[in-house]
Short mmCIF file of C-alpha atoms in Angstrom, two decimals:
data_model
loop_
_atom_site.label_atom_id
_atom_site.label_comp_id
_atom_site.label_asym_id
_atom_site.label_seq_id
_atom_site.Cartn_x
_atom_site.Cartn_y
_atom_site.Cartn_z
CA MET A 1228 -17.34 -183.81 93.40
CA THR A 1229 -13.88 -184.09 91.90
CA GLY A 1230 -10.69 -182.15 91.35
CA ALA A 1231 -9.54 -178.66 92.30
CA ASP A 1232 -8.55 -175.52 90.37
CA LEU A 1233 -5.18 -173.75 90.53
CA ASN A 1234 -6.27 -171.99 93.71
CA GLY A 1235 -7.19 -175.26 95.36
CA ALA A 1236 -10.94 -174.68 95.10
CA GLU A 1237 -12.91 -177.88 94.80
CA GLN A 1238 -14.35 -178.56 91.34
CA LEU A 1239 -17.91 -179.86 91.32
CA SER A 1240 -19.39 -182.34 88.88
CA LEU A 1241 -21.85 -180.95 86.31
CA ASP A 1242 -24.76 -182.32 88.30
CA ALA A 1243 -23.46 -180.92 91.58
CA ALA A 1244 -22.80 -177.55 89.92
CA ARG A 1245 -26.36 -177.44 88.62
CA THR A 1246 -27.76 -178.28 92.04
CA TYR A 1247 -25.56 -175.68 93.72
CA LEU A 1248 -26.55 -172.92 91.29
CA LEU A 1249 -30.28 -173.62 91.46
CA SER A 1250 -30.20 -173.73 95.26
CA ALA A 1251 -28.29 -170.46 95.39
CA ALA A 1252 -30.70 -168.82 92.95
CA GLN A 1253 -33.76 -169.99 94.86
CA ALA A 1254 -32.27 -168.67 98.09
CA GLN A 1255 -31.88 -165.27 96.41
CA GLY A 1256 -35.32 -165.34 94.77
CA VAL A 1257 -33.79 -165.44 91.27
CA ALA A 1258 -35.43 -167.33 88.40
CA LEU A 1259 -32.57 -169.30 86.81
CA GLU A 1260 -31.98 -171.86 84.07
CA VAL A 1261 -28.76 -173.91 84.02
CA TYR A 1262 -27.46 -175.59 80.86
CA ALA A 1263 -24.45 -177.85 81.54
CA ARG A 1264 -22.45 -179.75 78.95
CA ARG A 1265 -19.37 -181.96 78.81
CA THR A 1266 -17.89 -183.26 75.53
CA ALA A 1267 -14.97 -185.67 75.12
CA ALA A 1268 -13.80 -185.94 71.51
CA THR A 1269 -11.21 -187.74 69.41
CA ASN A 1270 -10.01 -186.55 65.99
CA ILE A 1271 -7.61 -188.60 63.86
CA GLU A 1272 -6.41 -187.68 60.37
CA ALA A 1273 -4.30 -189.87 58.09
CA HIS A 1274 -2.08 -188.97 55.14
CA THR A 1275 0.12 -191.15 52.91
CA GLY A 1276 -0.15 -194.14 55.21
CA GLU A 1277 0.63 -192.32 58.44
CA VAL A 1278 -1.33 -190.58 61.16
CA SER A 1279 -0.94 -186.85 60.49
CA GLU A 1280 -3.02 -185.69 63.47
CA PHE A 1281 -4.24 -187.31 66.68
CA LYS A 1282 -6.16 -185.03 69.00
CA VAL A 1283 -8.10 -185.84 72.16
CA SER A 1284 -10.02 -183.01 73.79
CA THR A 1285 -12.45 -182.48 76.65
CA GLN A 1286 -14.58 -179.41 77.22
CA GLN A 1287 -17.12 -178.75 79.92
CA GLY A 1288 -18.93 -175.85 81.51
CA VAL A 1289 -22.25 -174.43 82.63
CA GLY A 1290 -24.33 -171.72 80.96
CA LEU A 1291 -26.64 -169.62 83.13
CA ARG A 1292 -29.79 -167.75 82.05
CA ALA A 1293 -31.33 -165.56 84.75
CA LEU A 1294 -34.77 -163.99 84.33
CA VAL A 1295 -35.05 -160.61 86.08
CA GLY A 1296 -38.03 -158.32 85.47
CA GLY A 1297 -38.82 -160.09 82.20
CA ALA A 1298 -35.27 -159.72 80.88
CA TRP A 1299 -32.74 -162.48 80.29
CA GLY A 1300 -29.18 -162.25 81.52
CA TYR A 1301 -26.57 -164.75 80.39
CA SER A 1302 -23.23 -165.89 81.73
CA PHE A 1303 -21.12 -169.03 81.65
CA THR A 1304 -18.16 -170.56 83.41
CA GLU A 1305 -15.86 -173.50 82.87
CA ASN A 1306 -14.62 -173.26 86.44
CA LEU A 1307 -16.97 -175.39 88.53
CA SER A 1308 -15.77 -174.27 91.95
CA ARG A 1309 -18.37 -172.74 94.24
CA PRO A 1310 -16.80 -169.24 94.14
CA ALA A 1311 -16.74 -169.30 90.34
CA LEU A 1312 -20.34 -170.47 90.17
CA GLU A 1313 -21.41 -167.70 92.52
CA ARG A 1314 -19.63 -165.13 90.33
CA ALA A 1315 -21.35 -166.51 87.26
CA LEU A 1316 -24.73 -166.25 88.99
CA ARG A 1317 -24.08 -162.64 89.95
CA SER A 1318 -23.01 -161.85 86.38
CA ALA A 1319 -26.16 -163.37 84.91
CA VAL A 1320 -28.36 -161.32 87.23
CA GLN A 1321 -26.39 -158.11 86.56
CA ASN A 1322 -26.52 -158.70 82.81
CA ALA A 1323 -30.30 -159.16 82.96
CA GLU A 1324 -30.60 -155.79 84.67
CA LEU A 1325 -28.86 -154.14 81.71
CA VAL A 1326 -31.12 -155.36 78.91
CA ALA A 1327 -34.74 -154.72 77.95
CA PRO A 1328 -37.53 -157.12 78.98
CA GLU A 1329 -38.76 -159.54 76.32
CA ALA A 1330 -42.40 -160.52 75.89
CA GLY A 1331 -43.09 -164.18 76.61
CA ALA A 1332 -40.03 -164.67 78.79
CA ALA A 1333 -40.66 -167.45 81.34
CA LEU A 1334 -39.23 -170.65 82.75
CA ARG A 1335 -41.26 -173.84 82.75
CA ALA A 1336 -41.10 -177.36 84.17
CA TRP A 1337 -41.98 -179.35 81.04
CA GLY A 1338 -43.50 -182.82 80.95
CA THR A 1339 -41.62 -186.07 80.56
CA PRO A 1340 -39.46 -186.36 77.40
CA PRO A 1341 -39.60 -189.42 75.10
CA SER A 1342 -37.07 -192.25 75.29
CA VAL A 1343 -34.51 -191.66 72.51
CA ASP A 1344 -31.36 -193.80 72.24
CA THR A 1345 -28.56 -191.41 71.28
CA TRP A 1346 -25.83 -193.61 72.75
CA GLY A 1347 -26.10 -196.90 70.86
CA GLU A 1348 -23.37 -199.40 71.63
CA GLY A 1349 -21.09 -196.74 73.08
CA LEU A 1350 -17.30 -196.68 72.72
CA SER A 1351 -16.30 -198.49 75.89
CA GLY A 1352 -13.63 -201.05 75.04
CA VAL A 1353 -12.71 -199.35 71.75
CA THR A 1354 -9.00 -198.57 71.88
CA ALA A 1355 -7.08 -195.70 70.35
CA ALA A 1356 -5.29 -198.25 68.16
CA GLN A 1357 -8.61 -199.39 66.71
CA LYS A 1358 -9.57 -195.81 65.88
CA VAL A 1359 -6.19 -195.20 64.25
CA ALA A 1360 -6.61 -198.36 62.20
CA VAL A 1361 -9.94 -197.08 60.85
CA ALA A 1362 -8.38 -193.78 59.77
CA LEU A 1363 -5.46 -195.53 58.06
CA GLN A 1364 -7.72 -198.06 56.37
CA LEU A 1365 -9.85 -195.25 54.97
CA GLU A 1366 -6.91 -193.40 53.51
CA GLU A 1367 -5.26 -196.50 52.05
CA ALA A 1368 -8.45 -197.85 50.49
CA ALA A 1369 -9.15 -194.53 48.78
CA ARG A 1370 -5.54 -194.09 47.62
CA ARG A 1371 -5.19 -197.61 46.21
CA HIS A 1372 -8.59 -197.76 44.52
CA ASP A 1373 -7.41 -196.27 41.22
CA PRO A 1374 -4.09 -194.87 39.96
CA ARG A 1375 -5.90 -191.64 39.11
CA VAL A 1376 -6.42 -190.99 42.83
CA ALA A 1377 -3.50 -188.61 43.30
CA SER A 1378 -3.94 -188.07 47.05
CA VAL A 1379 -6.50 -188.01 49.82
CA PRO A 1380 -6.25 -184.51 51.31
CA TYR A 1381 -9.10 -184.97 53.76
CA THR A 1382 -9.65 -188.29 55.48
CA GLY A 1383 -10.12 -189.34 59.04
CA TYR A 1384 -12.06 -190.62 62.01
CA GLU A 1385 -13.71 -188.62 64.76
CA ASP A 1386 -15.98 -189.35 67.67
CA SER A 1387 -17.55 -187.46 70.54
CA GLN A 1388 -19.34 -188.36 73.74
CA THR A 1389 -21.54 -185.57 75.09
CA GLU A 1390 -23.38 -185.27 78.38
CA THR A 1391 -26.06 -182.54 78.64
CA LEU A 1392 -27.93 -181.40 81.74
CA VAL A 1393 -30.67 -178.79 81.94
CA GLY A 1394 -32.42 -177.53 85.05
CA ASN A 1395 -34.36 -174.51 86.24
CA THR A 1396 -35.79 -173.04 89.40
CA GLU A 1397 -39.30 -174.17 88.37
CA GLY A 1398 -38.23 -177.70 89.25
CA LEU A 1399 -37.15 -179.00 85.82
CA ARG A 1400 -34.34 -181.59 85.71
CA ARG A 1401 -33.05 -183.20 82.49
CA GLU A 1402 -30.06 -185.42 81.73
CA GLY A 1403 -29.04 -186.84 78.37
CA ARG A 1404 -25.99 -188.23 76.62
CA ALA A 1405 -25.11 -188.69 72.95
CA LEU A 1406 -22.39 -190.46 71.01
CA HIS A 1407 -21.15 -189.73 67.49
CA ALA A 1408 -18.62 -191.78 65.52
CA LEU A 1409 -17.82 -190.56 62.04
CA THR A 1410 -15.52 -191.38 59.15
CA TYR A 1411 -14.93 -189.26 56.05
CA ALA A 1412 -12.78 -189.32 52.92
CA TYR A 1413 -12.26 -186.75 50.16
CA PRO A 1414 -9.86 -188.14 47.52
CA LEU A 1415 -8.33 -185.98 44.81
CA ALA A 1416 -8.66 -187.54 41.34
CA ARG A 1417 -6.23 -186.37 38.66
CA GLU A 1418 -6.01 -186.99 34.91
CA GLY A 1419 -3.60 -184.85 32.95
CA SER A 1420 -4.01 -181.32 34.24
CA GLU A 1421 -7.57 -181.92 35.45
CA ASN A 1422 -8.13 -182.27 39.22
CA ARG A 1423 -11.48 -183.21 40.77
CA MET A 1424 -12.48 -183.94 44.34
CA SER A 1425 -15.61 -185.24 45.98
CA GLY A 1426 -16.20 -187.33 49.08
CA ASP A 1427 -18.30 -189.54 51.30
CA TRP A 1428 -18.85 -190.08 55.02
CA GLN A 1429 -20.48 -192.49 57.48
CA PHE A 1430 -22.09 -191.76 60.82
CA THR A 1431 -22.84 -194.38 63.46
CA ARG A 1432 -23.31 -194.98 67.17
CA ASP A 1433 -21.89 -198.49 66.82
CA PHE A 1434 -18.12 -198.53 66.20
CA ALA A 1435 -18.32 -202.08 64.83
CA GLY A 1436 -20.77 -200.83 62.21
CA LEU A 1437 -18.20 -198.56 60.56
CA ASP A 1438 -17.19 -199.65 57.06
CA PRO A 1439 -14.17 -197.50 56.17
CA THR A 1440 -13.39 -199.41 52.98
CA GLN A 1441 -16.85 -198.81 51.54
CA THR A 1442 -16.76 -195.14 52.52
CA ALA A 1443 -13.36 -194.75 50.85
CA LEU A 1444 -14.39 -196.54 47.67
CA THR A 1445 -17.60 -194.53 47.32
CA ALA A 1446 -15.65 -191.31 47.85
CA ALA A 1447 -13.03 -192.29 45.25
CA GLN A 1448 -15.68 -193.25 42.71
CA LYS A 1449 -17.42 -189.90 43.18
CA SER A 1450 -14.17 -188.04 42.53
CA LEU A 1451 -13.23 -190.16 39.51
CA ALA A 1452 -16.66 -189.69 37.97
CA LEU A 1453 -16.01 -185.95 37.73
CA LEU A 1454 -12.99 -186.40 35.41
CA GLY A 1455 -13.49 -185.57 31.74
CA ALA A 1456 -15.72 -182.58 32.41
CA ARG A 1457 -16.98 -180.42 29.56
CA PRO A 1458 -18.20 -176.80 29.72
CA ALA A 1459 -21.76 -176.50 30.96
CA PRO A 1460 -24.32 -174.83 28.68
CA THR A 1461 -26.13 -171.64 29.64
CA GLY A 1462 -29.89 -171.60 29.72
CA THR A 1463 -32.86 -173.12 31.50
CA PHE A 1464 -33.02 -176.89 31.48
CA PRO A 1465 -34.93 -179.80 33.01
CA ALA A 1466 -32.99 -181.01 36.04
CA VAL A 1467 -32.62 -183.91 38.42
CA ILE A 1468 -31.27 -182.92 41.84
CA THR A 1469 -29.65 -185.67 43.90
CA GLY A 1470 -30.96 -186.18 47.43
CA GLU A 1471 -27.61 -185.11 48.86
CA CYS A 1472 -27.69 -181.84 46.89
CA LEU A 1473 -31.36 -181.07 47.64
CA ALA A 1474 -30.66 -181.71 51.32
CA ASP A 1475 -27.79 -179.24 51.13
CA LEU A 1476 -30.07 -176.62 49.57
CA LEU A 1477 -32.58 -177.29 52.35
CA ARG A 1478 -29.82 -176.68 54.90
CA LEU A 1479 -29.17 -173.23 53.47
CA PHE A 1480 -32.82 -172.24 53.89
CA ALA A 1481 -33.81 -174.12 57.08
CA SER A 1482 -33.98 -170.89 59.05
CA MET A 1483 -37.04 -169.72 57.08
CA PHE A 1484 -39.03 -172.19 59.21
CA SER A 1485 -37.82 -170.61 62.47
CA GLY A 1486 -40.50 -168.89 64.53
CA ARG A 1487 -37.98 -166.22 65.49
CA MET A 1488 -37.15 -165.44 61.85
CA VAL A 1489 -40.85 -165.26 61.08
CA GLU A 1490 -41.66 -162.84 63.92
CA GLU A 1491 -38.72 -160.66 62.90
CA GLY A 1492 -39.97 -160.55 59.31
CA LYS A 1493 -36.85 -162.29 58.01
CA SER A 1494 -38.55 -165.29 56.42
CA PRO A 1495 -40.34 -165.35 53.05
CA LEU A 1496 -42.86 -167.65 54.76
CA ALA A 1497 -44.01 -165.00 57.27
CA GLY A 1498 -47.79 -164.58 57.16
CA ARG A 1499 -48.27 -167.61 54.90
CA LEU A 1500 -49.28 -170.26 57.44
CA GLY A 1501 -51.90 -172.52 55.86
CA GLU A 1502 -50.93 -171.59 52.28
CA VAL A 1503 -49.64 -173.97 49.62
CA VAL A 1504 -45.96 -173.02 49.20
CA ALA A 1505 -44.52 -176.16 47.55
CA SER A 1506 -45.47 -179.05 45.30
CA ASP A 1507 -48.09 -181.40 46.75
CA LEU A 1508 -45.34 -184.05 46.71
CA VAL A 1509 -43.37 -182.18 49.37
CA THR A 1510 -43.80 -183.05 53.04
CA LEU A 1511 -41.14 -181.60 55.34
CA VAL A 1512 -40.65 -182.95 58.86
CA ASP A 1513 -38.23 -182.05 61.64
CA ASP A 1514 -37.79 -185.07 63.90
CA ALA A 1515 -35.40 -185.05 66.87
CA THR A 1516 -36.47 -188.58 67.83
CA LEU A 1517 -34.99 -190.42 64.82
CA PRO A 1518 -32.95 -193.41 66.07
CA LEU A 1519 -29.94 -192.61 63.85
CA GLY A 1520 -30.38 -188.87 63.44
CA LEU A 1521 -27.24 -186.77 63.69
CA ARG A 1522 -29.07 -184.27 65.91
CA SER A 1523 -31.46 -186.58 67.73
CA ARG A 1524 -32.24 -185.69 71.34
CA ALA A 1525 -34.94 -186.35 73.90
CA PHE A 1526 -35.29 -182.67 74.89
CA ASP A 1527 -34.24 -179.27 73.59
CA ALA A 1528 -31.97 -176.63 75.12
CA GLU A 1529 -34.75 -175.52 77.49
CA GLY A 1530 -35.59 -179.10 78.53
CA CYS A 1531 -38.80 -179.19 76.46
CA PRO A 1532 -39.63 -182.74 75.24
CA SER A 1533 -38.81 -183.51 71.60
CA ALA A 1534 -41.47 -184.65 69.14
CA PRO A 1535 -41.70 -184.84 65.32
CA LEU A 1536 -43.02 -181.62 63.77
CA THR A 1537 -44.54 -181.49 60.28
CA LEU A 1538 -43.70 -178.13 58.72
CA LEU A 1539 -45.01 -178.77 55.20
CA GLU A 1540 -47.66 -181.37 54.45
CA GLY A 1541 -48.52 -181.99 50.82
CA GLY A 1542 -46.91 -178.65 50.01
CA ARG A 1543 -49.03 -176.71 52.52
CA LEU A 1544 -47.31 -174.72 55.28
CA LYS A 1545 -48.47 -176.26 58.57
CA ALA A 1546 -46.16 -174.95 61.30
CA PHE A 1547 -43.01 -173.15 62.31
CA MET A 1548 -40.33 -174.20 64.80
CA HIS A 1549 -40.57 -172.49 68.19
CA ASN A 1550 -38.79 -172.27 71.51
CA ALA A 1551 -40.80 -171.34 74.61
CA GLN A 1552 -40.53 -167.60 74.10
CA THR A 1553 -41.29 -167.35 70.37
CA ALA A 1554 -44.17 -169.78 70.91
CA ALA A 1555 -45.63 -167.66 73.71
CA ARG A 1556 -45.51 -164.55 71.52
CA ALA A 1557 -47.25 -166.47 68.72
CA GLY A 1558 -49.90 -167.77 71.13
CA LEU A 1559 -48.66 -171.35 70.79
CA ASP A 1560 -46.86 -174.03 72.80
CA SER A 1561 -43.16 -174.65 72.27
CA THR A 1562 -42.42 -177.21 69.56
CA GLY A 1563 -39.22 -178.25 71.35
CA HIS A 1564 -36.84 -176.34 69.08
CA ALA A 1565 -34.89 -174.24 71.57
CA ALA A 1566 -31.23 -174.38 70.52
CA ARG A 1567 -27.96 -172.96 71.79
CA LEU A 1568 -24.36 -173.25 70.64
CA GLY A 1569 -23.10 -174.94 73.77
CA TYR A 1570 -23.04 -173.45 77.24
CA GLN A 1571 -21.50 -170.24 75.87
CA GLY A 1572 -24.42 -169.52 73.54
CA VAL A 1573 -27.79 -167.84 73.97
CA VAL A 1574 -31.12 -169.58 73.42
CA GLY A 1575 -32.46 -169.38 69.87
CA VAL A 1576 -34.49 -171.57 67.54
CA GLY A 1577 -32.98 -174.41 65.52
CA ALA A 1578 -33.87 -177.55 63.61
CA SER A 1579 -32.82 -181.06 64.62
CA ASN A 1580 -33.12 -183.66 61.82
CA LEU A 1581 -34.92 -181.74 59.05
CA ALA A 1582 -35.95 -183.75 56.00
CA ILE A 1583 -38.15 -183.73 52.90
CA GLN A 1584 -39.89 -187.08 53.15
CA PRO A 1585 -39.26 -189.75 50.46
CA GLY A 1586 -41.62 -189.93 47.51
CA THR A 1587 -43.08 -192.85 45.61
CA THR A 1588 -41.06 -192.72 42.38
CA SER A 1589 -38.20 -195.19 42.21
CA ASP A 1590 -34.79 -193.51 42.29
CA GLU A 1591 -34.07 -194.76 38.75
CA ALA A 1592 -37.37 -193.45 37.43
CA VAL A 1593 -36.76 -189.92 38.76
CA ALA A 1594 -34.20 -189.35 35.97
CA ALA A 1595 -35.91 -191.49 33.31
CA GLY A 1596 -36.18 -189.70 29.96
CA VAL A 1597 -34.59 -186.46 31.20
CA THR A 1598 -32.22 -184.61 28.88
CA GLY A 1599 -30.74 -181.82 30.95
CA LEU A 1600 -28.87 -181.33 34.18
CA LEU A 1601 -28.03 -183.75 37.00
CA LEU A 1602 -27.17 -181.44 39.91
CA THR A 1603 -24.97 -183.19 42.48
CA GLN A 1604 -23.46 -180.40 44.57
CA VAL A 1605 -23.78 -176.70 45.36
CA LYS A 1606 -21.16 -174.50 47.04
CA GLY A 1607 -20.82 -170.97 48.35
CA GLY A 1608 -24.02 -170.89 50.39
CA HIS A 1609 -22.82 -168.17 52.77
CA ALA A 1610 -22.66 -165.62 49.97
CA GLY A 1611 -24.99 -167.09 47.38
CA ALA A 1612 -28.10 -168.03 49.37
CA ASP A 1613 -30.45 -165.47 50.96
CA PRO A 1614 -32.73 -167.06 53.58
CA TYR A 1615 -34.64 -163.77 53.89
CA THR A 1616 -35.94 -164.05 50.31
CA GLY A 1617 -35.24 -167.66 49.34
CA ASP A 1618 -33.12 -166.55 46.38
CA PHE A 1619 -29.92 -168.42 45.51
CA SER A 1620 -27.09 -168.19 43.00
CA LEU A 1621 -24.59 -170.94 43.74
CA GLN A 1622 -21.51 -172.54 42.26
CA ALA A 1623 -22.38 -176.11 41.35
CA GLU A 1624 -21.14 -179.49 40.13
CA GLY A 1625 -23.00 -182.08 38.13
CA PHE A 1626 -23.48 -184.03 34.91
CA TRP A 1627 -25.26 -183.68 31.62
CA LEU A 1628 -28.05 -186.21 31.14
CA GLU A 1629 -29.11 -187.62 27.79
CA ASP A 1630 -32.44 -189.40 27.96
CA GLY A 1631 -31.92 -190.11 31.66
CA GLU A 1632 -28.35 -191.43 31.32
CA ARG A 1633 -25.17 -189.65 32.44
CA ALA A 1634 -23.50 -188.36 29.25
CA HIS A 1635 -20.52 -186.54 30.81
CA PRO A 1636 -19.53 -184.45 33.84
CA LEU A 1637 -19.72 -180.67 33.61
CA ASP A 1638 -17.15 -178.03 34.48
CA VAL A 1639 -18.06 -175.91 37.46
CA PHE A 1640 -21.12 -173.82 36.69
CA THR A 1641 -23.76 -171.71 38.47
CA VAL A 1642 -27.39 -172.45 39.24
CA ALA A 1643 -29.85 -169.74 40.26
CA GLY A 1644 -33.44 -169.50 41.43
CA ASN A 1645 -35.64 -169.32 44.51
CA ILE A 1646 -35.99 -172.23 46.91
CA LEU A 1647 -39.79 -171.91 47.18
CA ASP A 1648 -40.13 -171.81 43.38
CA LEU A 1649 -37.88 -174.87 43.19
CA LEU A 1650 -39.95 -176.79 45.78
CA SER A 1651 -43.14 -175.79 43.94
CA GLN A 1652 -41.80 -177.22 40.68
CA ILE A 1653 -40.98 -180.70 41.98
CA GLU A 1654 -42.74 -183.26 39.81
CA ALA A 1655 -41.14 -186.48 41.16
CA LEU A 1656 -39.41 -187.53 44.40
CA GLY A 1657 -37.29 -190.65 44.83
CA THR A 1658 -37.65 -193.22 47.58
CA THR A 1659 -34.17 -193.03 49.15
CA LEU A 1660 -33.42 -190.36 51.74
CA ASP A 1661 -29.90 -188.89 51.71
CA TRP A 1662 -28.49 -186.81 54.59
CA THR A 1663 -25.94 -184.05 54.98
CA LEU A 1664 -23.52 -183.74 57.90
CA GLU A 1665 -25.71 -180.85 59.08
CA ALA A 1666 -28.66 -183.25 59.56
CA THR A 1667 -30.81 -182.16 56.63
CA GLY A 1668 -32.21 -184.87 54.39
CA ALA A 1669 -33.98 -185.24 51.05
CA PRO A 1670 -34.64 -187.74 48.26
CA ALA A 1671 -33.71 -187.12 44.61
CA ALA A 1672 -36.08 -184.72 42.85
CA ARG A 1673 -36.97 -183.81 39.28
CA VAL A 1674 -37.92 -180.28 38.21
CA PRO A 1675 -38.87 -179.09 34.70
CA ALA A 1676 -36.64 -176.00 34.67
CA LEU A 1677 -33.51 -174.75 36.41
CA ALA A 1678 -31.42 -171.75 35.36
CA VAL A 1679 -27.79 -172.65 34.57
CA ALA A 1680 -24.87 -170.37 33.76
CA GLY A 1681 -21.99 -172.28 32.21
CA GLY A 1682 -18.47 -171.26 31.33
#
């Protein structure tokens, strides 16, 4: 128990606040879940050889979910004094009394979660000066790599250390912690009046494992490769999609595998369980237990143990992601995919580390002999991708391939189609898995036809 608020009320630790709330709820005969979280973060940005931003922040609070008459009531507080916690408990109960009951609503004391190391080497002993040095090294390495690198608008270092506690009045108790350390660089390459920008990033749980120079050089090379672009043709062409780009497309449509979206009729996969919906090369797995996954965790937002879940196997739809409530309504057990946006959020369904598994074709052979498009990036997903139907029409970047070799970069163009049609067309998958910062992954893929609208 530490600290006091402005009124002198003692501030409890997260663990003590959880215990206090659950005891108070049990005394009142209230079914209650407590989700507590504390995050300490550092963000450092560099520009023209100097630190342009240095920000250290800490945020903590508890989210309450009370179950009254089959209805959920939510509240949260960042004030961990006993009076504030009691007010939050009353609010959660009162809010539950104002909403309609939901089928399948229940609290459970789940079994033991797996052991997942989401802390790594930690950041103890790493000084602020060392973090600053990484940010400056990134920016300098990118800027000095080539005279055509005009500037590095986005470059920096960030880390976070998060502690998460879940508990409920059924007797469940969970504690976990996670560490993220990340570097990123997005250099601007300029030649004449042409400006191009791309980037790269590195994620680790071992500060000593960061390689800012390599990240900067890769980012600069990606930007420079886009110079000399020519107008893209319009038509339907064979295409190779990089793993990074396919993973980004997967991110836009991940919600179609949500049990909640399926029961609400908002997924094109609703009613298709057991059907073949993609190429037999496509196996899609969500795995929260990956050692270096960006969203790895031992348990979900309800405390349910994490385990790998195969959604597509050989192109056949095998499962959807569920939290406890959507699973109960579907007559299933939770798959451990309860998610919430911090202690302020409500419980929904969300993926962890979602990836199309690597194939057996070497990465070089995926593009062999292809004359057509190399798609490296898509943009505008909020407006141009419809997860209800799977349709997309997205601004894109890429290259023209001649017999499998990069001929030249292309001016910005548009690609259009349907994600399920695209997955069904895949005729080769590479062996290297690439990830996005949103924890979706994929290898490079080759498809026989993709619609392109050039300038």
